[in-house]
Structure formats: C-alpha cells, structure tokens
JSON list of C-alpha atoms in Angstrom, two decimals:
[
{"chain": "T", "resi": 1454, "resn": "ASP", "atom": "CA", "xyz": [48.06, 69.68, -37.55]},
{"chain": "T", "resi": 1455, "resn": "VAL", "atom": "CA", "xyz": [51.82, 69.25, -37.49]},
{"chain": "T", "resi": 1456, "resn": "GLN", "atom": "CA", "xyz": [53.19, 66.81, -40.02]},
{"chain": "T", "resi": 1457, "resn": "LEU", "atom": "CA", "xyz": [56.63, 65.26, -40.20]},
{"chain": "T", "resi": 1458, "resn": "VAL", "atom": "CA", "xyz": [57.39, 63.67, -43.54]},
{"chain": "T", "resi": 1459, "resn": "GLU", "atom": "CA", "xyz": [60.47, 61.49, -43.91]},
{"chain": "T", "resi": 1460, "resn": "SER", "atom": "CA", "xyz": [62.22, 60.65, -47.15]},
{"chain": "T", "resi": 1461, "resn": "GLY", "atom": "CA", "xyz": [65.55, 59.33, -48.32]},
{"chain": "T", "resi": 1462, "resn": "GLY", "atom": "CA", "xyz": [65.37, 55.75, -47.19]},
{"chain": "T", "resi": 1463, "resn": "GLY", "atom": "CA", "xyz": [66.37, 52.89, -49.44]},
{"chain": "T", "resi": 1464, "resn": "SER", "atom": "CA", "xyz": [68.70, 49.95, -49.86]},
{"chain": "T", "resi": 1465, "resn": "VAL", "atom": "CA", "xyz": [72.44, 50.32, -49.50]},
{"chain": "T", "resi": 1466, "resn": "GLN", "atom": "CA", "xyz": [75.40, 48.05, -49.08]},
{"chain": "T", "resi": 1467, "resn": "VAL", "atom": "CA", "xyz": [77.47, 47.78, -45.93]},
{"chain": "T", "resi": 1468, "resn": "GLU", "atom": "CA", "xyz": [79.75, 50.81, -45.47]},
{"chain": "T", "resi": 1469, "resn": "GLY", "atom": "CA", "xyz": [77.46, 52.84, -47.71]},
{"chain": "T", "resi": 1470, "resn": "SER", "atom": "CA", "xyz": [75.73, 56.13, -46.92]},
{"chain": "T", "resi": 1471, "resn": "LEU", "atom": "CA", "xyz": [72.23, 57.55, -46.94]},
{"chain": "T", "resi": 1472, "resn": "ARG", "atom": "CA", "xyz": [70.76, 60.89, -46.01]},
{"chain": "T", "resi": 1473, "resn": "LEU", "atom": "CA", "xyz": [67.30, 60.97, -44.52]},
{"chain": "T", "resi": 1474, "resn": "SER", "atom": "CA", "xyz": [65.18, 64.10, -44.58]},
{"chain": "T", "resi": 1475, "resn": "CYS", "atom": "CA", "xyz": [62.34, 65.16, -42.30]},
{"chain": "T", "resi": 1476, "resn": "ALA", "atom": "CA", "xyz": [60.21, 67.92, -43.74]},
{"chain": "T", "resi": 1477, "resn": "VAL", "atom": "CA", "xyz": [58.14, 69.78, -41.14]},
{"chain": "T", "resi": 1478, "resn": "SER", "atom": "CA", "xyz": [54.78, 71.26, -42.10]},
{"chain": "T", "resi": 1479, "resn": "GLU", "atom": "CA", "xyz": [52.19, 73.31, -40.21]},
{"chain": "T", "resi": 1480, "resn": "ALA", "atom": "CA", "xyz": [55.04, 74.38, -37.93]},
{"chain": "T", "resi": 1481, "resn": "THR", "atom": "CA", "xyz": [58.66, 75.37, -38.14]},
{"chain": "T", "resi": 1482, "resn": "VAL", "atom": "CA", "xyz": [61.62, 73.36, -36.97]},
{"chain": "T", "resi": 1483, "resn": "ASN", "atom": "CA", "xyz": [62.23, 75.96, -34.26]},
{"chain": "T", "resi": 1484, "resn": "THR", "atom": "CA", "xyz": [58.69, 75.47, -32.97]},
{"chain": "T", "resi": 1485, "resn": "PHE", "atom": "CA", "xyz": [60.04, 72.44, -31.16]},
{"chain": "T", "resi": 1486, "resn": "SER", "atom": "CA", "xyz": [62.72, 72.36, -28.53]},
{"chain": "T", "resi": 1487, "resn": "VAL", "atom": "CA", "xyz": [64.05, 69.12, -29.97]},
{"chain": "T", "resi": 1488, "resn": "VAL", "atom": "CA", "xyz": [63.65, 67.16, -33.17]},
{"chain": "T", "resi": 1489, "resn": "GLY", "atom": "CA", "xyz": [64.91, 63.62, -33.33]},
{"chain": "T", "resi": 1490, "resn": "TRP", "atom": "CA", "xyz": [65.21, 60.37, -35.20]},
{"chain": "T", "resi": 1491, "resn": "PHE", "atom": "CA", "xyz": [64.12, 57.01, -33.88]},
{"chain": "T", "resi": 1492, "resn": "ARG", "atom": "CA", "xyz": [64.29, 53.63, -35.55]},
{"chain": "T", "resi": 1493, "resn": "GLN", "atom": "CA", "xyz": [62.67, 50.25, -35.24]},
{"chain": "T", "resi": 1494, "resn": "ALA", "atom": "CA", "xyz": [64.01, 47.01, -36.63]},
{"chain": "T", "resi": 1495, "resn": "PRO", "atom": "CA", "xyz": [61.86, 43.88, -36.95]},
{"chain": "T", "resi": 1496, "resn": "GLY", "atom": "CA", "xyz": [61.39, 42.22, -33.58]},
{"chain": "T", "resi": 1497, "resn": "LYS", "atom": "CA", "xyz": [63.08, 45.04, -31.72]},
{"chain": "T", "resi": 1498, "resn": "GLU", "atom": "CA", "xyz": [61.87, 47.98, -29.71]},
{"chain": "T", "resi": 1499, "resn": "ARG", "atom": "CA", "xyz": [61.83, 51.45, -31.13]},
{"chain": "T", "resi": 1500, "resn": "GLU", "atom": "CA", "xyz": [65.02, 53.26, -30.13]},
{"chain": "T", "resi": 1501, "resn": "GLY", "atom": "CA", "xyz": [66.27, 56.81, -30.23]},
{"chain": "T", "resi": 1502, "resn": "VAL", "atom": "CA", "xyz": [69.11, 57.41, -32.64]},
{"chain": "T", "resi": 1503, "resn": "ALA", "atom": "CA", "xyz": [69.85, 61.13, -32.75]},
{"chain": "T", "resi": 1504, "resn": "ILE", "atom": "CA", "xyz": [68.41, 64.39, -31.48]},
{"chain": "T", "resi": 1505, "resn": "ILE", "atom": "CA", "xyz": [69.05, 68.06, -32.09]},
{"chain": "T", "resi": 1506, "resn": "TYR", "atom": "CA", "xyz": [68.13, 70.96, -29.85]},
{"chain": "T", "resi": 1507, "resn": "THR", "atom": "CA", "xyz": [66.81, 73.35, -32.43]},
{"chain": "T", "resi": 1508, "resn": "GLY", "atom": "CA", "xyz": [67.60, 76.54, -30.57]},
{"chain": "T", "resi": 1509, "resn": "THR", "atom": "CA", "xyz": [71.27, 75.83, -30.02]},
{"chain": "T", "resi": 1510, "resn": "GLY", "atom": "CA", "xyz": [72.08, 73.16, -32.59]},
{"chain": "T", "resi": 1511, "resn": "THR", "atom": "CA", "xyz": [73.36, 70.89, -29.84]},
{"chain": "T", "resi": 1512, "resn": "THR", "atom": "CA", "xyz": [73.20, 67.26, -30.85]},
{"chain": "T", "resi": 1513, "resn": "ASP", "atom": "CA", "xyz": [73.31, 63.91, -29.15]},
{"chain": "T", "resi": 1514, "resn": "TYR", "atom": "CA", "xyz": [73.48, 60.35, -30.43]},
{"chain": "T", "resi": 1515, "resn": "ALA", "atom": "CA", "xyz": [72.95, 56.79, -29.38]},
{"chain": "T", "resi": 1516, "resn": "ASP", "atom": "CA", "xyz": [76.26, 55.07, -28.71]},
{"chain": "T", "resi": 1517, "resn": "SER", "atom": "CA", "xyz": [75.64, 52.66, -31.56]},
{"chain": "T", "resi": 1518, "resn": "VAL", "atom": "CA", "xyz": [75.75, 55.46, -34.16]},
{"chain": "T", "resi": 1519, "resn": "LYS", "atom": "CA", "xyz": [78.21, 57.96, -32.70]},
{"chain": "T", "resi": 1520, "resn": "GLY", "atom": "CA", "xyz": [80.88, 58.90, -35.18]},
{"chain": "T", "resi": 1521, "resn": "ARG", "atom": "CA", "xyz": [78.84, 57.58, -38.11]},
{"chain": "T", "resi": 1522, "resn": "PHE", "atom": "CA", "xyz": [75.56, 59.52, -38.07]},
{"chain": "T", "resi": 1523, "resn": "THR", "atom": "CA", "xyz": [75.07, 63.28, -38.11]},
{"chain": "T", "resi": 1524, "resn": "ILE", "atom": "CA", "xyz": [71.82, 65.12, -37.42]},
{"chain": "T", "resi": 1525, "resn": "SER", "atom": "CA", "xyz": [71.40, 68.66, -38.70]},
{"chain": "T", "resi": 1526, "resn": "GLN", "atom": "CA", "xyz": [68.72, 71.24, -39.36]},
{"chain": "T", "resi": 1527, "resn": "ASP", "atom": "CA", "xyz": [68.04, 73.68, -42.16]},
{"chain": "T", "resi": 1528, "resn": "ASN", "atom": "CA", "xyz": [65.68, 76.36, -40.91]},
{"chain": "T", "resi": 1529, "resn": "PHE", "atom": "CA", "xyz": [65.24, 77.84, -44.37]},
{"chain": "T", "resi": 1530, "resn": "ALA", "atom": "CA", "xyz": [64.15, 74.49, -45.77]},
{"chain": "T", "resi": 1531, "resn": "ASN", "atom": "CA", "xyz": [62.27, 73.69, -42.54]},
{"chain": "T", "resi": 1532, "resn": "THR", "atom": "CA", "xyz": [63.88, 70.28, -42.62]},
{"chain": "T", "resi": 1533, "resn": "VAL", "atom": "CA", "xyz": [65.94, 68.09, -40.32]},
{"chain": "T", "resi": 1534, "resn": "TYR", "atom": "CA", "xyz": [68.44, 65.67, -41.81]},
{"chain": "T", "resi": 1535, "resn": "LEU", "atom": "CA", "xyz": [70.13, 62.49, -40.70]},
{"chain": "T", "resi": 1536, "resn": "GLN", "atom": "CA", "xyz": [73.34, 61.74, -42.57]},
{"chain": "T", "resi": 1537, "resn": "MET", "atom": "CA", "xyz": [74.22, 58.09, -42.10]},
{"chain": "T", "resi": 1538, "resn": "ASN", "atom": "CA", "xyz": [77.69, 56.90, -43.05]},
{"chain": "T", "resi": 1539, "resn": "ARG", "atom": "CA", "xyz": [79.50, 53.57, -42.76]},
{"chain": "T", "resi": 1540, "resn": "LEU", "atom": "CA", "xyz": [76.19, 51.78, -42.48]},
{"chain": "T", "resi": 1541, "resn": "LYS", "atom": "CA", "xyz": [76.04, 48.36, -40.89]},
{"chain": "T", "resi": 1542, "resn": "PRO", "atom": "CA", "xyz": [73.47, 45.58, -41.32]},
{"chain": "T", "resi": 1543, "resn": "GLU", "atom": "CA", "xyz": [72.17, 46.32, -37.82]},
{"chain": "T", "resi": 1544, "resn": "ASP", "atom": "CA", "xyz": [71.29, 49.86, -38.92]},
{"chain": "T", "resi": 1545, "resn": "GLY", "atom": "CA", "xyz": [68.55, 48.42, -41.10]},
{"chain": "T", "resi": 1546, "resn": "ALA", "atom": "CA", "xyz": [65.21, 49.60, -39.73]},
{"chain": "T", "resi": 1547, "resn": "VAL", "atom": "CA", "xyz": [62.29, 51.92, -40.26]},
{"chain": "T", "resi": 1548, "resn": "TYR", "atom": "CA", "xyz": [63.44, 55.41, -39.32]},
{"chain": "T", "resi": 1549, "resn": "TYR", "atom": "CA", "xyz": [61.02, 57.90, -37.81]},
{"chain": "T", "resi": 1550, "resn": "CYS", "atom": "CA", "xyz": [61.28, 61.64, -37.37]},
{"chain": "T", "resi": 1551, "resn": "VAL", "atom": "CA", "xyz": [59.87, 62.85, -34.05]},
{"chain": "T", "resi": 1552, "resn": "ALA", "atom": "CA", "xyz": [59.00, 66.07, -32.27]},
{"chain": "T", "resi": 1553, "resn": "PRO", "atom": "CA", "xyz": [57.50, 66.84, -28.85]},
{"chain": "T", "resi": 1554, "resn": "LEU", "atom": "CA", "xyz": [54.56, 69.04, -28.04]},
{"chain": "T", "resi": 1555, "resn": "ARG", "atom": "CA", "xyz": [55.24, 72.73, -28.56]},
{"chain": "T", "resi": 1556, "resn": "GLY", "atom": "CA", "xyz": [56.89, 74.15, -25.48]},
{"chain": "T", "resi": 1557, "resn": "TRP", "atom": "CA", "xyz": [57.87, 70.75, -24.08]},
{"chain": "T", "resi": 1558, "resn": "VAL", "atom": "CA", "xyz": [61.52, 70.04, -23.43]},
{"chain": "T", "resi": 1559, "resn": "PRO", "atom": "CA", "xyz": [62.05, 66.28, -23.14]},
{"chain": "T", "resi": 1560, "resn": "ARG", "atom": "CA", "xyz": [63.65, 65.21, -19.89]},
{"chain": "T", "resi": 1561, "resn": "ASN", "atom": "CA", "xyz": [64.77, 62.01, -21.55]},
{"chain": "T", "resi": 1562, "resn": "PRO", "atom": "CA", "xyz": [65.43, 62.95, -25.17]},
{"chain": "T", "resi": 1563, "resn": "PHE", "atom": "CA", "xyz": [65.83, 59.30, -26.18]},
{"chain": "T", "resi": 1564, "resn": "GLY", "atom": "CA", "xyz": [62.61, 58.25, -24.55]},
{"chain": "T", "resi": 1565, "resn": "ARG", "atom": "CA", "xyz": [59.90, 57.60, -27.10]},
{"chain": "T", "resi": 1566, "resn": "THR", "atom": "CA", "xyz": [57.10, 58.70, -24.77]},
{"chain": "T", "resi": 1567, "resn": "GLU", "atom": "CA", "xyz": [58.50, 62.24, -24.85]},
{"chain": "T", "resi": 1568, "resn": "TYR", "atom": "CA", "xyz": [57.38, 62.75, -28.43]},
{"chain": "T", "resi": 1569, "resn": "ARG", "atom": "CA", "xyz": [53.90, 63.68, -29.57]},
{"chain": "T", "resi": 1570, "resn": "PHE", "atom": "CA", "xyz": [54.51, 63.91, -33.32]},
{"chain": "T", "resi": 1571, "resn": "TRP", "atom": "CA", "xyz": [55.83, 61.03, -35.42]},
{"chain": "T", "resi": 1572, "resn": "GLY", "atom": "CA", "xyz": [56.36, 60.75, -39.13]},
{"chain": "T", "resi": 1573, "resn": "GLN", "atom": "CA", "xyz": [55.20, 57.76, -41.14]},
{"chain": "T", "resi": 1574, "resn": "GLY", "atom": "CA", "xyz": [58.69, 56.29, -41.29]},
{"chain": "T", "resi": 1575, "resn": "THR", "atom": "CA", "xyz": [61.14, 55.50, -44.04]},
{"chain": "T", "resi": 1576, "resn": "GLN", "atom": "CA", "xyz": [62.74, 52.10, -44.57]},
{"chain": "T", "resi": 1577, "resn": "VAL", "atom": "CA", "xyz": [66.50, 51.66, -44.54]},
{"chain": "T", "resi": 1578, "resn": "THR", "atom": "CA", "xyz": [67.93, 48.32, -45.64]},
{"chain": "T", "resi": 1579, "resn": "VAL", "atom": "CA", "xyz": [71.62, 47.53, -45.37]},
{"chain": "T", "resi": 1580, "resn": "SER", "atom": "CA", "xyz": [72.90, 44.47, -47.16]},
{"chain": "T", "resi": 1581, "resn": "SER", "atom": "CA", "xyz": [76.25, 42.75, -46.85]}
]
C-alpha cells in the first residue's frame, strides 16, 4: 500500500532552519491531487501547515507559517519537501506528511479528515 516516510526532523534553535522530506512509495507524488504537511504539538490538536496541488504546483499555508515555510515537490525524487525557516518555539511538534485517496480532491485542504494516508511523523524541537 501507499507509504509516506518523513525525515529531516531534529532539534534547532530559534530562528534556525530545517528541511523535512516526505518520500512517497507504492505511488507517485502526482498520484494524489494534493500532498500536505500537518503537525501536532503536545496537548494540541493536529493542524494543517502546508499543502501543494501536485498537478499545478499551487501551494497554500496556514497563517502561522506564511512567509517562513515553503512546500515543494520533486517528481523525479518522488518526494515532497517542507523548508522551514525562522523557526519559533511554537513550531515544535511532530510533523506528518499526508495524502488523500487517489482521485479525491479535498474540499477543505487543511481538514485532517480529508486525508487517507499519513506518515509516521518526524519530531521538530525548537529551543530558545
């Protein structure tokens, strides 16, 4: 079945940068209408962070990360990336790569129920 495997998490200081990777297997990135990143911090609900429409490359972001995070795709590498710059302590969370069922176009791209496939998550810790 489809697998999404995240990597690139770690510990970083405030204002630092990290790049997360989501490697797609048993499918291609373009199999899905959208691929996204969600995150969940301790005691908080899981929230959508960034999405990319794989056919057009159109992106969208949560207000909290606009101007700091960039989502991109590499079809050759079959990977979606999340470049995170100027990190803040509140960005610390487990980050998940997500994709919907094949053929499904999410009506609410930041709604977690839209996504069938989830990676195992990668931890990001931001220290001041």
